[in-house]
Amino acid sequence: MFVVERVARGHRYLYLVESVRDGKTVRQRTIKALGRKDALIASGELDRLASSIARHSERSMIVSDIDAGRIAARRIGGPLLFGRLWERLAVGEVLGDLLADRQFGFAVERAVFVATLHRLFVSGSDRACTDWMTSYAIDGVEGLALHHFYRAMAWLGEELEEKCGGALAPRCVKDVIEEKLFDRRRDLFSDLSLVFMDTTSLSFYGAGGETLGKRGHSKDHRPDLAQMILALVIDAEGRPICTEMVPGNTADVTVLVPVVDRLRERFGIARACVVADRGMISAETIAALERLGMEYILGARERSSSVVRDIVLEDEAAMVPLVLERQKGETQLWVKEVRVGTGKSAQRYIVSVNEAEAEKDKADRQAIIAGLEAQLKKGDKALVGNSAYRRYLRKTAKDKAFEIDAGKLAEEARFDGVTVLRTNAKVTPLQAVIRYRDLLQVEALFRAAKASFDTRPIFHQCDAAIRGHVFVSFLALTLAKELTRLCQAKDLKPEWQPLLNDLDRLQQATIEKDGKTITTRTHVTGQVGNVFKAAGIALPLNFDEHTA
């Protein structure tokens, strides 16, 4: 039986009907005319009738109680999706093995999982975890308190050995976890033949631990805060391999060789090609990499290096046009190889020009010049403090005022769209350029860690807890990268924040009634269904009932 609406004489009427078979046809038979729809709604009779019928339907009662707030529902999307990935990557198993001989008195692995899930969804301080997790259906978190999260973070960053000579950081628990996680998937890869590395700074509120918090060049644009330097290494597939955390006054150029040396030791890398940006290049760094037998593709400093500026860029050899297929269309490149010196000591450089980037650099400079000309008409003193303007100015000989330096403009135009690489790798110029452009993966991961997984600012006051806090972001990146890989395999590209919102809308409620346990969940919205399917994870039933 069901209710139908019919229109008669300009009014809408409701009828209780049933379907009956008459020979080979099915027709509706009216059981009772309920009345005019507007009158039933106005009098409340329709609501009372629906409530009366719902009292005899357990499913309708539960849904009604959830809508009315009489039954609390908890979010299951995030714990279910990322919990399964946590299991597949064996993160929980690795943590469990390391914790087997420790007597913490609480579920450390669960605390680390909650902190990782929290970093994926809302980020921020670990202090918010205890309140946040009550809205989520996470197994095994009963009894976890704030001090448990602090102790879990300190355990992740706990030192296992003294810092060896030449090493930038001591060996910690988180290093062992990184190695064991890599070993679990080593059979999927022949070796680490290509690794990408980049660094960033993370600022602190407070002193920043015993040794990590130092003042240095801030990539956060917060020179007033103590900071640490975080180095991230990823493989050719874009998967995070490991992190290195060093004091905030460590120069980028001194980080690369010790990290590469530790990579060889920790992961058994006999030979690999290291790709890093221009901030890490120096004669000492290159000499050390060659002594280690490592191949490298390093960004060169086009403006500050006299060899690059006066020899490499002045080379008159013709450039070869190349077209790269990209998601947003083709990219036109011009590439050539330049060798400086002769014999085995010759230095190999790869020069590339990206036409699209050259046009952008030119347009950006013209915009700056237009703003500079407008400001000069108002007075030139305020321009000196603007670094974007200052590089194009010079003092006049007469009244020592400022004017636009045409020579500097012409010099700057030489570098439009230009990238210069220094390499000893046995690859073609195009392969070198493509590998260096893939370094953008690391930069994208850093942006994710700083924005989506808000690692900074950090409030912990000891080195161990700080290392643990940052390592949780590494675990979050690992889960996010695995989910992205699974989605890409199914040609699925969900937007991150809308996906998290849709996962939060997936909720479940369980009640005990008349000796039965009844569980129901909300409907799937957005990309959740497709993402679960891509990840090979089954959604729970909409409605499940079994004897308690």
Coordinates of N, CA and C in Angstrom, one line a residue, residues 36-133:
R36 N -8.1 16.6 1.3 CA -7.3 17.6 0.6 C -6.0 17.7 1.3
K37 N -4.9 17.8 0.4 CA -3.5 17.8 0.9 C -3.3 19.1 1.8
D38 N -3.7 20.2 1.3 CA -3.4 21.4 2.0 C -4.1 21.5 3.4
A39 N -5.3 20.9 3.5 CA -6.0 20.9 4.7 C -5.4 19.9 5.7
L40 N -4.9 18.8 5.2 CA -4.2 17.8 6.0 C -2.9 18.3 6.6
I41 N -2.2 19.1 5.8 CA -0.9 19.7 6.3 C -1.2 20.8 7.3
A42 N -2.2 21.6 7.0 CA -2.5 22.7 7.9 C -2.9 22.2 9.3
S43 N -3.7 21.1 9.3 CA -4.2 20.6 10.6 C -3.2 19.8 11.3
G44 N -2.1 19.4 10.7 CA -1.2 18.5 11.3 C -1.6 17.0 11.2
E45 N -2.7 16.7 10.6 CA -3.2 15.4 10.5 C -2.3 14.5 9.7
L46 N -1.7 15.0 8.7 CA -0.8 14.2 7.9 C 0.5 13.8 8.6
D47 N 1.1 14.7 9.4 CA 2.2 14.4 10.2 C 1.9 13.4 11.3
R48 N 0.7 13.5 11.9 CA 0.3 12.5 13.0 C 0.1 11.1 12.4
L49 N -0.5 11.1 11.2 CA -0.7 9.8 10.5 C 0.7 9.1 10.2
A50 N 1.6 9.9 9.6 CA 2.9 9.4 9.3 C 3.7 8.9 10.5
S51 N 3.6 9.7 11.6 CA 4.3 9.3 12.9 C 3.7 8.0 13.4
S52 N 2.3 7.9 13.3 CA 1.7 6.7 13.8 C 2.1 5.5 13.1
I53 N 2.2 5.6 11.8 CA 2.6 4.4 11.0 C 4.1 4.1 11.2
A54 N 4.9 5.2 11.4 CA 6.4 5.0 11.6 C 6.7 4.2 12.9
R55 N 5.8 4.3 13.9 CA 6.0 3.6 15.2 C 6.1 2.1 15.0
H56 N 5.5 1.6 13.9 CA 5.5 0.2 13.6 C 6.6 -0.2 12.7
S57 N 7.5 0.7 12.3 CA 8.6 0.4 11.4 C 9.9 0.8 12.1
E58 N 10.7 -0.2 12.5 CA 12.0 0.1 13.2 C 12.9 0.9 12.4
R59 N 13.0 0.7 11.1 CA 14.0 1.4 10.3 C 13.5 2.9 10.2
S60 N 12.2 3.1 10.0 CA 11.7 4.5 9.9 C 11.9 5.2 11.3
M61 N 11.8 4.5 12.4 CA 11.9 5.1 13.7 C 13.4 5.5 13.9
I62 N 14.3 4.7 13.4 CA 15.7 5.0 13.6 C 16.1 6.3 12.8
V63 N 15.7 6.2 11.5 CA 16.0 7.4 10.6 C 15.4 8.6 11.2
S64 N 14.2 8.5 11.7 CA 13.5 9.7 12.3 C 14.2 10.2 13.5
D65 N 14.6 9.2 14.4 CA 15.3 9.6 15.6 C 16.7 10.3 15.3
I66 N 17.4 9.8 14.2 CA 18.6 10.4 13.8 C 18.4 11.8 13.4
D67 N 17.4 12.0 12.5 CA 17.1 13.4 12.0 C 16.7 14.3 13.1
A68 N 16.0 13.8 14.2 CA 15.6 14.6 15.3 C 16.7 14.8 16.3
G69 N 17.8 14.2 16.1 CA 18.9 14.3 17.1 C 18.8 13.4 18.3
R70 N 17.9 12.5 18.3 CA 17.7 11.6 19.5 C 18.7 10.5 19.5
I71 N 19.3 10.2 18.4 CA 20.4 9.2 18.3 C 21.6 9.8 17.7
A72 N 22.7 9.7 18.4 CA 24.0 10.4 17.9 C 24.6 9.5 16.9
A73 N 25.0 10.1 15.8 CA 25.7 9.4 14.7 C 27.1 9.8 14.7
R74 N 28.0 8.9 14.3 CA 29.4 9.2 14.3 C 29.9 9.0 12.8
R75 N 31.0 9.8 12.5 CA 31.5 9.8 11.2 C 32.4 8.5 10.9
I76 N 32.1 7.9 9.8 CA 32.8 6.6 9.5 C 33.7 6.7 8.2
G77 N 33.5 7.7 7.4 CA 34.1 7.7 6.1 C 35.6 7.7 6.2
G78 N 36.2 8.7 7.0 CA 37.6 8.8 7.1 C 38.3 7.6 7.8
P79 N 37.8 7.2 9.0 CA 38.3 6.0 9.6 C 38.3 4.8 8.8
L80 N 37.2 4.6 8.0 CA 37.1 3.4 7.2 C 38.0 3.4 6.0
L81 N 38.1 4.5 5.3 CA 38.9 4.6 4.1 C 40.4 4.6 4.4
F82 N 40.8 5.5 5.3 CA 42.3 5.6 5.6 C 42.7 4.5 6.6
G83 N 41.8 4.0 7.4 CA 42.1 2.9 8.2 C 42.5 1.6 7.4
R84 N 41.8 1.4 6.3 CA 42.1 0.3 5.5 C 43.4 0.5 4.8
L85 N 43.7 1.7 4.3 CA 45.0 2.0 3.7 C 46.1 1.8 4.7
W86 N 45.9 2.2 5.9 CA 46.8 2.1 7.1 C 47.2 0.6 7.2
E87 N 46.2 -0.3 7.1 CA 46.4 -1.7 7.2 C 47.2 -2.2 6.0
R88 N 46.8 -1.8 4.8 CA 47.4 -2.3 3.6 C 48.9 -2.0 3.5
L89 N 49.2 -0.7 4.0 CA 50.6 -0.3 3.9 C 51.4 -0.8 5.1
A90 N 50.7 -1.6 6.0 CA 51.3 -2.2 7.2 C 51.9 -1.2 8.2
V91 N 51.3 0.0 8.2 CA 51.8 0.9 9.2 C 51.5 0.5 10.6
G92 N 50.3 0.0 10.9 CA 50.0 -0.5 12.2 C 50.8 -1.7 12.6
E93 N 51.1 -2.6 11.6 CA 51.9 -3.8 11.9 C 53.3 -3.4 12.3
V94 N 53.9 -2.4 11.5 CA 55.2 -2.0 11.8 C 55.3 -1.4 13.2
L95 N 54.4 -0.5 13.5 CA 54.3 0.1 14.8 C 54.2 -0.9 15.9
G96 N 53.3 -1.9 15.7 CA 53.1 -2.9 16.7 C 54.3 -3.7 17.0
D97 N 55.1 -4.1 15.9 CA 56.4 -4.8 16.1 C 57.3 -4.0 17.0
L98 N 57.5 -2.7 16.7 CA 58.4 -1.9 17.5 C 57.9 -1.7 18.9
L99 N 56.6 -1.8 19.1 CA 56.1 -1.5 20.5 C 56.0 -2.8 21.3
A100 N 56.3 -4.0 20.7 CA 56.1 -5.2 21.4 C 56.8 -5.3 22.7
D101 N 58.0 -4.8 22.9 CA 58.7 -4.9 24.1 C 58.6 -3.6 25.0
R102 N 57.7 -2.7 24.6 CA 57.5 -1.5 25.4 C 56.2 -1.6 26.2
Q103 N 56.2 -1.1 27.4 CA 55.0 -1.1 28.2 C 54.5 0.3 28.5
F104 N 53.8 0.9 27.5 CA 53.3 2.2 27.6 C 52.0 2.3 28.5
G105 N 51.2 1.2 28.5 CA 50.0 1.3 29.2 C 48.8 1.9 28.5
F106 N 49.0 2.2 27.2 CA 47.9 2.7 26.4 C 48.2 2.3 24.9
A107 N 47.2 2.4 24.0 CA 47.3 2.0 22.6 C 48.1 3.0 21.8
V108 N 49.4 2.9 21.8 CA 50.2 3.9 21.1 C 49.9 3.9 19.6
E109 N 49.8 2.8 19.0 CA 49.5 2.7 17.6 C 48.2 3.4 17.3
R110 N 47.2 3.3 18.1 CA 45.9 4.0 17.9 C 46.1 5.5 18.0
A111 N 46.9 5.9 19.0 CA 47.1 7.3 19.1 C 47.8 7.9 17.9
V112 N 48.8 7.2 17.4 CA 49.5 7.7 16.1 C 48.5 7.7 15.0
F113 N 47.6 6.7 14.9 CA 46.6 6.7 13.8 C 45.7 7.9 13.9
V114 N 45.2 8.1 15.1 CA 44.3 9.2 15.3 C 44.9 10.5 14.9
A115 N 46.2 10.7 15.4 CA 46.9 11.9 15.1 C 47.1 12.1 13.5
T116 N 47.4 11.0 12.9 CA 47.5 11.0 11.4 C 46.2 11.4 10.7
L117 N 45.1 10.7 11.2 CA 43.8 11.0 10.6 C 43.4 12.5 10.9
H118 N 43.7 13.0 12.1 CA 43.4 14.4 12.4 C 44.2 15.3 11.5
R119 N 45.5 15.0 11.2 CA 46.3 15.8 10.3 C 45.7 15.8 8.9
L120 N 45.1 14.7 8.5 CA 44.5 14.6 7.1 C 43.3 15.5 7.0
F121 N 42.5 15.6 8.1 CA 41.2 16.2 8.0 C 41.2 17.7 8.5
V122 N 41.8 18.0 9.6 CA 41.6 19.3 10.1 C 43.0 20.0 10.5
S123 N 44.0 19.2 10.6 CA 45.4 19.6 10.9 C 45.4 20.3 12.3
G124 N 46.4 21.2 12.4 CA 46.5 21.9 13.7 C 47.3 21.1 14.8
S125 N 47.1 21.6 16.0 CA 47.8 21.1 17.2 C 47.3 19.7 17.6
D126 N 48.2 18.9 18.1 CA 47.8 17.6 18.7 C 46.9 17.8 19.9
R127 N 46.8 18.9 20.5 CA 46.0 19.2 21.6 C 44.5 19.0 21.3
A128 N 44.1 19.2 20.0 CA 42.7 19.1 19.6 C 42.3 17.7 19.3
C129 N 43.2 16.7 19.3 CA 42.9 15.4 18.9 C 41.8 14.7 19.8
T130 N 41.9 14.9 21.1 CA 41.1 14.2 22.0 C 39.6 14.6 21.8
D131 N 39.3 15.9 21.6 CA 37.9 16.3 21.4 C 37.5 15.9 20.0
W132 N 38.4 16.1 19.0 CA 38.0 15.8 17.6 C 37.6 14.4 17.4
M133 N 38.3 13.4 18.0 CA 38.1 12.0 17.7 C 36.8 11.5 18.2

